[in-house]
Amino acid sequence: MSLLEVADLKKSFTAPDGIRRTIIDIPHFAVEARQQVALKGESGSGKTTFLNLLAGILRPDAGRIRLAGSDVASLSESARDRLRATTVGYIFQTFNLLQGHTCLENVLLGMAFGPGEDRARAVALLERVGLRDHLAHRPRQLSTGQQQRVAVARALANRPRLVLADEPTGNLDHASAREALRLIRETCRENDAALLLVSHDRDVLGEFEDVREFAGLNRAVNDRP
Amino acid sequence: MILARLVLKSLRQHLLSTAVTAGATALATGLLLAVWMVRDQAQAAFTGMTGGVDAVLGARGSKLQLVLNSLFHVDTSPGNLKWEDYEEIARHPAVALALPVAVGDNYRGFRIVGTLPEKLAELEWTSGQRLTVRPPGRMFEPTLREAVVGSFAAAKLGLKRGDVFQPYHGLNYTPQSYQHEEEYVVVGILAPSNTPADRVIWIPLAGLQKMGGHDPAAADEISAVLLKFKADNPLTARQLDSLYNKQGNRLTFAWPIAQVVAQLFDRLAWLDRVLALVAYLVVAIAAGSILASIYNSMNERRREIAILRALGARRRTVFGAVVLESAAIAGIGAMIGFAVYAAVFGIAGSILRAQTGVVLDPLAWHPVLVLAPLGIVALGALAGVVPAWKAYRTDVADNLTPHS
């Protein structure tokens, strides 16, 4: 059985003009355990919505999302929170670090709502991403690349089965982007986590063996006027 | 643990609003405690400070005025009574002690009270405790121009044994007041009793009666008689009450003291209600300021809340964090409120002591010292419910990306 399996997934929103539009219409999508998949798609094609559906942040209108044996779509909100806290790691384009918290505290937050805080693991993760000497630094005291590395460490803090990365290199320069991507892929492998990375950057996508066209998966993209 | 850390971080991140709202809460707590404690203790002190005196006999007039003037040394005397009246009541078989007092002079604002030293020494102001003169001082002689000064008055006037002073005429002092020619020597300072006696200068009864400038026709009159009965005998007191207050029309018999003093608080009930209302209003404003400050910060916190939710925090976790933060601000304010309470109580207590000699104890136990801070913390938590509801309803997906 696949780690992640999506079937007949649909999600629509009401646009500002009052018309309800279907954003996601994916008949089938699957990711195997420890697999690393890149999703290629243009901005505004619904990739982030798709990731939010997979993470249980959004609830689909129809369809099935089976993640690590649980049907995400049918779970209560509280159960989806729990699943996200224990099974999913999320890396955002804008990092989404809590500015009032130190690097270490940010990583601890990544495990606080799931398996519980494990300071030794948090320190080890920050050491792994090269921030051993920045445990007590606050995000604004770090470079953009360093902030992304904290975000990587946080995403892996809860020992996730699946890491979702939404344009994780979008805010980085070329060199930093390559370094961040290498780090994300390596650490996911080391932690036995599958990786689903969304990007429209050709260089990033070129690093992946398994690149899927989001437009090919999502029928809603092709149906748009 | 995680909730506590989130709350601490948020308090630190919003330090200014935390400080302002905690300050408002501290003010509210301090005022509430002070109003409550000063009122409670003052009432207990005034109504309970009757030890040694069961009743007061004085000229016809207000019982409250009579008690305030003769026992607490405030207010004016309702008039004089004749020496024969004193002798008559002193001879009554039920009376254990009759202490005549005469007022009419002061020394720089502190009342001079004329009395009989041997009777004064007999009076137990509190159970088992009599007024004592600090060694090596002694009680004044009834026939000499000598004075014993209450501890508070001595400290304020800077009087010590051997000092000489000239009384001023009248109960109130102004620089234009007439100063008597008679000179009195301080022969002793009273040990502190925390009673109105501490702010009085005691001299011989005859000395005050015959002070130069006083009406010679009133030389054998006194202001009041403080009475102690041989046993707690309400029947005798009732008989005297009937004799003086109902059958007679020349004198006033103030009994029981506590009931008479309670009239003062009945008259001041409106002030008590106004002060309590102000304190409650300040509490409400403090709770409102907590609500407003957290509620207004919710817009900037929406992204933070969305991030926490994306990391797996449940709605009830963020709701609880906001309520806890609100309660924590109220708790910090309540703790600082004890300092405000100490300051307000100290000022009110020193004014009351200077005016009446009644000493209040800010450390005296009262359930309100625990219940008021707990109530304020609960109110703070309640004030947090509205912004917490906003946090609860935060849309995660919408707020994960920064809004410019």
XYZ file of C-alpha atoms in Angstrom:
629
model
C 0.000 0.000 0.000
C 1.251 3.478 -0.857
C 2.140 5.897 1.930
C -0.063 8.500 0.279
C -2.893 7.724 -2.063
C -5.343 10.245 -3.460
C -8.472 9.328 -5.375
C -11.112 11.528 -7.008
C -10.067 14.527 -4.920
C -12.124 17.683 -5.438
C -11.966 21.085 -3.871
C -13.739 24.258 -4.931
C -13.871 27.814 -3.630
C -16.195 30.720 -4.144
C -14.371 33.402 -6.099
C -14.752 37.131 -5.337
C -17.176 37.357 -8.278
C -19.459 34.941 -6.402
C -18.926 32.030 -8.780
C -17.847 28.761 -7.264
C -14.760 27.414 -9.025
C -13.192 24.016 -8.785
C -9.504 24.359 -7.950
C -8.594 20.736 -7.414
C -9.854 17.771 -9.397
C -7.323 14.958 -9.136
C -8.480 11.454 -10.090
C -5.411 9.704 -8.748
C -2.099 10.470 -7.110
C 0.235 8.332 -4.994
C 3.561 8.586 -3.209
C 5.367 5.583 -1.824
C 7.166 5.482 1.499
C 10.587 7.189 1.338
C 9.905 8.232 -2.263
C 10.935 11.728 -3.338
C 8.566 13.354 -5.794
C 8.621 16.804 -7.357
C 5.408 18.463 -8.530
C 5.898 20.902 -11.357
C 3.361 23.640 -11.767
C 2.818 27.289 -12.421
C 1.878 29.796 -9.760
C -1.823 29.845 -9.003
C -2.392 26.328 -10.319
C -3.607 25.055 -6.931
C -0.427 23.316 -5.756
C -0.507 24.895 -2.287
C -4.196 24.039 -1.954
C -3.313 20.460 -2.870
C -0.596 20.316 -0.195
C -2.970 21.839 2.374
C -5.504 19.131 1.527
C -2.860 16.414 1.942
C -1.809 17.899 5.298
C -5.396 17.993 6.512
C -5.385 21.778 6.803
C -8.193 21.934 4.266
C -11.010 19.450 3.905
C -11.865 18.252 0.408
C -15.353 18.544 -1.059
C -15.090 15.000 -2.319
C -12.647 12.169 -2.778
C -10.268 10.234 -0.628
C -6.809 10.974 0.826
C -5.257 7.959 2.429
C -2.121 8.879 4.379
C -0.206 6.321 6.460
C -3.332 4.183 6.719
C -5.717 6.994 7.704
C -8.411 8.501 5.511
C -7.595 12.168 6.018
C -10.773 13.383 4.331
C -13.058 11.562 6.709
C -11.219 12.469 9.907
C -12.511 15.103 12.288
C -10.574 18.359 12.396
C -9.013 17.401 15.704
C -7.920 14.020 14.321
C -6.467 15.741 11.240
C -4.510 18.054 13.551
C -3.210 15.019 15.372
C -2.296 13.250 12.126
C -0.476 16.347 10.911
C 1.382 16.650 14.217
C 2.587 13.054 14.073
C 2.893 12.152 10.409
C 3.460 15.261 8.313
C 6.316 17.742 8.111
C 5.676 21.002 6.291
C 8.289 23.315 4.768
C 6.944 26.644 3.548
C 8.323 29.028 0.954
C 8.255 31.798 3.556
C 9.649 29.443 6.229
C 6.929 30.433 8.703
C 9.219 30.443 11.699
C 7.856 31.985 14.884
C 9.818 35.191 15.301
C 9.552 35.361 19.075
C 11.054 31.904 19.496
C 14.658 30.806 19.203
C 15.823 28.298 16.587
C 15.733 25.537 19.166
C 12.271 26.521 20.322
C 11.013 26.604 16.749
C 12.231 23.056 16.233
C 10.755 21.988 19.574
C 7.414 23.389 18.425
C 7.617 21.012 15.478
C 7.307 18.086 17.875
C 5.343 19.694 20.706
C 1.883 18.829 19.379
C 2.810 15.322 18.264
C 5.330 13.005 19.875
C 6.275 15.526 22.523
C 9.316 17.700 22.953
C 12.680 15.963 22.679
C 15.393 18.505 23.222
C 18.227 16.149 22.299
C 16.606 15.387 18.944
C 15.963 19.070 18.301
C 19.595 19.907 18.998
C 20.743 17.001 16.803
C 18.556 18.187 13.933
C 19.868 21.732 14.163
C 23.383 20.329 14.298
C 22.591 18.283 11.193
C 21.528 21.385 9.279
C 24.661 23.224 10.422
C 23.144 25.451 13.068
C 24.686 23.980 16.184
C 25.973 27.405 17.170
C 22.664 29.152 16.546
C 20.363 27.350 18.954
C 19.523 30.495 20.903
C 19.322 32.774 17.872
C 16.007 34.190 16.823
C 14.977 33.884 13.167
C 15.591 37.551 12.399
C 19.189 37.087 13.505
C 19.747 34.491 10.774
C 20.297 34.742 7.048
C 17.492 33.640 4.728
C 19.313 30.384 3.992
C 19.789 29.691 7.678
C 16.119 30.354 8.343
C 15.182 27.794 5.718
C 17.492 25.280 7.391
C 15.679 25.836 10.700
C 12.424 25.234 8.845
C 13.856 21.945 7.481
C 14.882 20.851 10.975
C 11.424 21.753 12.304
C 9.675 19.815 9.540
C 11.584 16.685 10.516
C 11.236 17.178 14.262
C 8.123 15.015 14.661
C 9.654 12.099 12.713
C 7.155 12.548 9.843
C 6.355 9.869 7.293
C 5.752 12.545 4.672
C 7.416 15.920 4.217
C 5.534 18.491 2.145
C 7.702 21.280 0.755
C 5.924 24.223 -0.880
C 8.387 26.132 -3.098
C 11.040 25.754 -0.380
C 13.726 27.461 -2.419
C 11.559 30.239 -3.789
C 13.026 32.841 -1.473
C 16.657 31.749 -1.783
C 19.451 32.700 -4.176
C 20.748 30.068 -6.559
C 23.565 28.749 -4.356
C 21.454 28.720 -1.237
C 18.629 27.039 -3.115
C 20.881 24.191 -4.262
C 22.226 23.774 -0.732
C 18.730 23.844 0.805
C 17.438 21.322 -1.684
C 20.361 18.981 -1.025
C 19.741 19.278 2.687
C 16.017 18.636 2.405
C 16.519 15.561 0.276
C 19.323 14.140 2.428
C 17.606 14.681 5.727
C 14.359 13.189 4.436
C 16.299 10.111 3.374
C 18.093 9.910 6.717
C 14.770 10.130 8.529
C 12.933 7.650 6.283
C 10.472 10.318 5.242
C 8.907 10.585 1.819
C 9.187 14.000 0.174
C 6.635 15.765 -1.977
C 8.150 19.005 -3.215
C 6.307 21.619 -5.198
C 8.266 23.974 -7.417
C 8.274 25.744 -10.723
C 12.066 26.194 -10.704
C 13.627 24.148 -13.500
C 16.936 23.775 -11.648
C 15.197 22.381 -8.617
C 13.021 20.062 -10.634
C 16.082 18.867 -12.536
C 17.442 17.325 -9.347
C 14.511 14.897 -9.077
C 14.135 11.584 -10.837
C 10.357 11.624 -10.317
C 8.877 14.891 -11.586
C 5.130 15.084 -12.168
C 3.273 17.811 -14.019
C 0.594 19.214 -11.724
C -1.402 20.303 -14.713
C -1.420 16.673 -15.851
C -2.748 15.512 -12.495
C -5.261 18.235 -11.845
C -8.105 18.279 -14.324
C -9.331 21.546 -12.861
C -6.282 23.362 -14.274
C -7.177 22.335 -17.806
C -10.865 23.146 -17.346
C -10.208 26.779 -16.457
C -11.290 29.386 -18.969
C 4.330 23.157 29.327
C 3.867 24.150 25.702
C 0.957 26.406 26.659
C 3.042 28.074 29.348
C 5.876 28.692 26.899
C 3.562 30.083 24.257
C 2.033 32.413 26.835
C 5.401 33.558 28.159
C 6.639 34.236 24.642
C 3.544 36.180 23.769
C 3.732 38.247 26.943
C 7.338 39.086 26.132
C 6.568 39.846 22.487
C 3.815 42.254 23.533
C 5.725 43.655 26.468
C 4.349 47.193 26.322
C 0.686 46.210 26.188
C 1.363 43.517 28.801
C 2.903 46.136 31.100
C 0.101 48.642 30.561
C -2.718 46.149 31.067
C -0.990 44.491 34.022
C -0.497 47.975 35.487
C -4.192 48.756 35.102
C -5.041 45.436 36.722
C -2.584 46.136 39.538
C -4.259 49.466 40.162
C -7.652 47.779 40.189
C -6.522 45.039 42.554
C -4.769 47.463 44.872
C -7.754 49.822 45.022
C -10.208 47.012 45.563
C -8.138 45.487 48.357
C -7.447 48.845 49.971
C -11.088 49.991 49.912
C -12.202 46.671 51.304
C -9.508 46.332 53.981
C -9.491 49.954 55.156
C -13.277 49.963 55.428
C -13.345 46.612 57.210
C -10.525 47.373 59.612
C -11.637 50.930 60.299
C -15.124 49.695 61.097
C -13.766 46.937 63.314
C -11.359 49.343 65.013
C -13.947 51.997 65.707
C -16.708 49.666 66.805
C -14.348 47.341 68.648
C -12.225 49.984 70.375
C -14.564 50.216 73.329
C -12.497 48.071 75.673
C -12.599 49.618 79.068
C -15.478 51.927 78.257
C -19.036 50.674 78.246
C -20.792 54.025 77.953
C -20.229 57.757 77.834
C -22.208 60.374 79.722
C -22.193 63.909 78.354
C -24.219 66.999 77.686
C -27.486 66.726 75.806
C -26.833 66.234 72.140
C -25.757 63.672 69.604
C -24.578 60.363 71.019
C -22.218 59.932 68.082
C -20.713 63.383 68.595
C -20.289 62.636 72.285
C -18.481 59.356 71.637
C -16.334 60.734 68.839
C -15.293 63.680 70.951
C -14.639 61.940 74.255
C -13.387 58.546 73.108
C -11.812 59.189 69.731
C -10.858 62.820 70.332
C -12.341 64.044 67.078
C -15.343 66.297 66.460
C -16.447 69.014 68.905
C -17.891 68.541 72.338
C -21.690 68.748 72.493
C -21.342 70.760 75.703
C -20.420 70.428 79.347
C -21.875 68.670 82.333
C -21.613 69.633 85.965
C -19.231 68.095 88.448
C -22.255 66.955 90.457
C -23.386 64.905 87.481
C -20.014 63.193 87.512
C -20.207 62.524 91.247
C -23.699 61.126 90.911
C -22.843 58.659 88.187
C -19.528 57.781 89.863
C -21.466 56.798 92.973
C -23.806 54.513 91.101
C -23.389 50.994 92.499
C -23.094 49.430 89.050
C -20.256 51.718 87.919
C -16.754 50.322 88.340
C -14.926 53.288 86.888
C -15.987 56.791 85.977
C -13.313 58.776 84.163
C -14.073 62.469 83.790
C -12.577 64.202 80.777
C -12.444 67.855 79.862
C -11.414 69.229 76.508
C -11.018 72.669 75.063
C -7.325 73.204 74.397
C -4.683 71.855 72.087
C -0.996 71.998 71.508
C -0.195 72.461 67.831
C -3.271 70.527 66.790
C -3.026 67.700 69.302
C -5.799 67.730 71.844
C -5.157 68.367 75.487
C -7.478 66.309 77.685
C -7.854 66.991 81.361
C -8.582 64.031 83.625
C -7.859 62.437 86.963
C -4.522 60.585 86.789
C -5.479 57.862 89.241
C -8.601 57.070 87.213
C -6.737 57.225 83.916
C -4.238 54.699 85.226
C -7.098 52.352 86.118
C -8.664 52.290 82.685
C -8.029 49.173 80.657
C -8.099 50.302 77.000
C -7.802 46.788 75.797
C -8.497 43.691 77.811
C -5.917 43.347 80.593
C -3.848 46.290 79.353
C -3.687 49.701 80.933
C -2.052 52.815 79.652
C 1.518 52.820 80.898
C 4.140 55.537 80.972
C 7.487 54.702 79.401
C 10.184 54.498 82.081
C 11.681 56.581 83.576
C 8.627 58.806 83.082
C 5.690 58.892 85.449
C 2.022 59.854 85.544
C 1.300 63.559 86.071
C 0.365 64.875 89.526
C -3.258 66.070 89.804
C -2.286 69.381 91.387
C 0.759 70.321 89.295
C 1.166 71.672 85.772
C 2.416 68.395 84.415
C 1.554 66.438 81.306
C 1.826 62.920 79.954
C 1.946 62.794 76.159
C 0.588 60.011 73.930
C 3.281 58.236 71.896
C 2.050 59.419 68.467
C 1.603 63.008 69.602
C 5.040 63.006 71.243
C 6.673 61.720 68.067
C 4.888 64.257 65.875
C 5.457 67.186 68.222
C 8.985 66.170 69.122
C 8.124 66.335 72.823
C 10.193 64.451 75.347
C 10.353 64.214 79.110
C 11.352 67.517 80.663
C 10.067 69.642 77.783
C 7.845 72.558 78.587
C 4.917 73.720 76.452
C 2.114 76.265 76.559
C -1.335 75.073 75.457
C -3.310 76.848 72.742
C -6.940 77.682 73.234
C -9.555 75.716 71.334
C -9.637 72.288 69.770
C -8.088 73.349 66.471
C -4.731 74.971 66.022
C -3.940 77.946 63.818
C -0.898 80.199 64.106
C -3.287 82.921 65.233
C -4.647 80.769 68.077
C -4.486 82.243 71.561
C -1.666 80.672 73.578
C -2.237 80.283 77.295
C 0.392 81.586 79.643
C 0.475 78.427 81.747
C 3.490 76.236 81.150
C 3.236 72.459 81.419
C 6.148 70.123 81.951
C 6.185 66.790 80.197
C 6.788 64.160 82.884
C 6.182 61.085 80.793
C 5.433 59.628 77.381
C 2.818 56.881 77.119
C 3.810 53.533 75.694
C 2.076 53.001 72.315
C -1.385 51.506 72.734
C -2.553 51.884 69.092
C -5.622 53.642 70.430
C -6.784 57.250 70.169
C -5.012 57.843 73.516
C -1.728 57.869 71.580
C -2.521 61.238 70.024
C -3.632 63.031 73.166
C -1.784 65.186 75.701
C -3.092 64.309 79.141
C -3.014 66.910 81.901
C -4.727 67.264 85.300
C -8.464 67.920 85.108
C -8.176 70.981 87.341
C -5.441 72.366 85.143
C -7.653 72.421 82.088
C -10.677 73.666 83.987
C -8.789 76.565 85.497
C -6.646 77.486 82.485
C -6.361 81.240 82.064
C -8.896 82.596 79.607
C -11.422 79.834 80.272
C -14.820 80.835 81.638
C -14.471 80.832 85.468
C -18.141 79.950 85.735
C -17.421 76.657 83.980
C -14.418 75.835 86.137
C -16.162 72.880 87.766
C -17.597 71.511 84.534
C -16.350 68.630 82.476
C -16.893 67.510 78.873
C -17.850 63.869 79.432
C -17.584 60.861 81.702
C -16.247 57.572 80.362
C -17.959 54.726 82.191
C -17.030 51.156 82.926
C -19.635 48.960 84.600
C -18.792 46.394 87.257
C -20.118 43.568 85.166
C -21.606 43.262 81.751
C -25.016 44.327 83.003
C -27.338 45.377 80.183
C -30.183 45.904 82.682
C -28.297 48.628 84.525
C -27.215 50.218 81.259
C -30.814 50.172 80.045
C -32.003 51.763 83.254
C -29.408 54.515 82.911
C -30.319 54.895 79.247
C -33.930 55.420 80.249
C -33.010 57.691 83.141
C -30.802 60.047 81.133
C -32.154 59.835 77.622
C -35.890 59.380 78.088
C -36.822 60.787 81.500
C -34.179 63.508 81.611
C -33.490 66.203 79.066
C -30.188 67.623 80.262
C -27.697 64.826 79.623
C -26.982 62.171 77.020
C -26.053 58.595 77.823
C -24.260 56.974 74.876
C -24.626 53.206 75.100
C -23.690 50.728 73.711
C -20.597 52.359 72.200
C -20.296 49.977 69.238
C -23.871 50.675 68.207
C -23.334 54.411 68.484
C -20.137 54.289 66.392
C -21.900 52.093 63.868
C -24.092 55.139 63.150
C -20.985 56.835 61.809
C -20.523 54.072 59.257
C -24.222 54.136 58.449
C -23.832 57.830 57.680
C -20.712 57.108 55.622
C -22.323 54.186 53.799
C -22.766 56.284 50.659
C -19.039 57.049 50.599
C -18.314 53.383 51.088
C -20.582 52.537 48.164
C -19.003 55.208 45.963
C -15.490 53.955 46.744
C -16.516 50.354 46.132
C -18.176 51.377 42.869
C -15.012 53.183 41.757
C -12.939 50.120 42.621
C -15.300 47.805 40.707
C -15.283 50.199 37.759
C -11.491 50.192 37.712
C -11.586 46.379 37.791
C -14.019 46.367 34.859
C -11.831 48.833 32.956
C -8.774 46.670 33.632
C -10.594 43.585 32.338
C -11.728 45.589 29.330
C -8.193 46.780 28.631
C -6.934 43.183 28.711
C -9.674 42.191 26.283
C -8.972 45.136 23.984
C -5.194 44.771 23.950
C -5.257 41.049 23.164
C -8.154 41.389 20.741
C -6.372 44.174 18.846
C -3.214 42.108 18.628
C -5.070 39.165 17.107
C -4.669 40.504 13.578
C -0.889 40.420 13.839
C -1.061 37.051 15.569
C -3.196 35.330 12.959
C -0.195 34.103 11.019
C 1.460 32.844 14.170
C -1.703 30.991 15.106
C -1.936 29.545 11.589
C 1.665 28.316 11.838
C 0.959 26.671 15.181
C -2.138 25.035 13.715
C -0.100 23.851 10.694
C 2.327 22.264 13.135
C -0.548 20.305 14.629
C -1.861 22.577 17.387
C -5.586 22.073 17.868
C -8.122 24.842 17.945
C -8.656 24.329 21.659
C -4.898 24.656 22.222
C -4.733 28.129 20.686
C -7.988 29.042 22.446
C -6.502 27.907 25.769
C -3.249 29.771 25.111
C -5.085 33.066 24.613
C -7.305 32.581 27.679
C -4.244 31.608 29.719
C -2.375 34.665 28.478
C -5.246 36.882 29.508
C -5.415 35.228 32.922
C -1.627 35.534 33.252
C -1.766 39.289 32.621
C -4.483 39.553 35.263
C -2.395 37.365 37.589
C 0.703 39.510 37.148
C -1.428 42.592 37.727
C -2.988 41.047 40.818
C 0.451 40.317 42.263
C 1.713 43.840 41.591
C -1.635 44.949 42.995
C -0.432 43.995 46.461
C 2.236 46.698 46.174
C -0.452 49.204 45.143
C -2.565 47.949 48.043
C 0.342 48.450 50.448
C 0.868 51.995 49.190
C -2.820 53.003 49.263
C -3.348 51.281 52.603
C -0.245 52.970 53.986
C -1.463 56.430 52.968
C -5.032 55.837 54.151
C -3.790 54.227 57.355
C -1.425 57.087 58.184
C -4.183 59.661 57.578
C -6.587 57.702 59.762
C -3.964 57.333 62.459
C -3.112 61.021 62.390
C -6.792 61.977 62.564
C -8.092 59.425 65.027
C -5.198 57.455 66.477
C -6.666 54.237 65.105
C -3.925 51.973 63.754
C -4.674 49.659 60.819
C -2.696 46.542 60.002
C -2.106 45.925 56.268
C -0.963 42.375 57.003
C -4.067 41.391 58.955
C -5.627 38.298 57.419
C -8.866 38.671 55.529
C -10.312 36.267 52.931
C -10.583 39.138 50.440
C -6.774 39.128 50.183
C -7.076 35.786 48.391
C -10.553 35.999 46.909
C -10.099 39.379 45.187
C -6.901 38.401 43.288
C -8.485 35.049 42.365
C -11.604 36.834 41.172
C -9.527 39.223 39.105
C -7.610 36.340 37.521
C -10.939 34.657 36.717
C -12.243 37.918 35.253
C -9.020 38.219 33.240
C -9.538 34.708 31.880
C -13.118 35.623 31.012
C -11.907 38.739 29.212
C -9.645 36.474 27.159
C -12.535 34.411 25.843
C -13.468 36.936 23.130
C -9.982 37.172 21.538
C -9.554 33.434 22.150
C -12.669 32.825 20.089
C -11.109 34.892 17.327
C -7.972 32.755 17.579
C -10.120 29.629 17.575
C -11.741 30.672 14.301
C -8.503 31.627 12.546
C -8.414 30.212 9.029
C -5.145 28.289 8.769
C -4.731 28.080 5.008
C -5.560 31.770 4.496
C -3.063 32.945 7.060
C -0.050 30.752 6.362
C 1.222 33.157 3.757
C 2.174 36.683 4.753
C -0.343 39.408 3.961
C 1.113 42.721 2.991
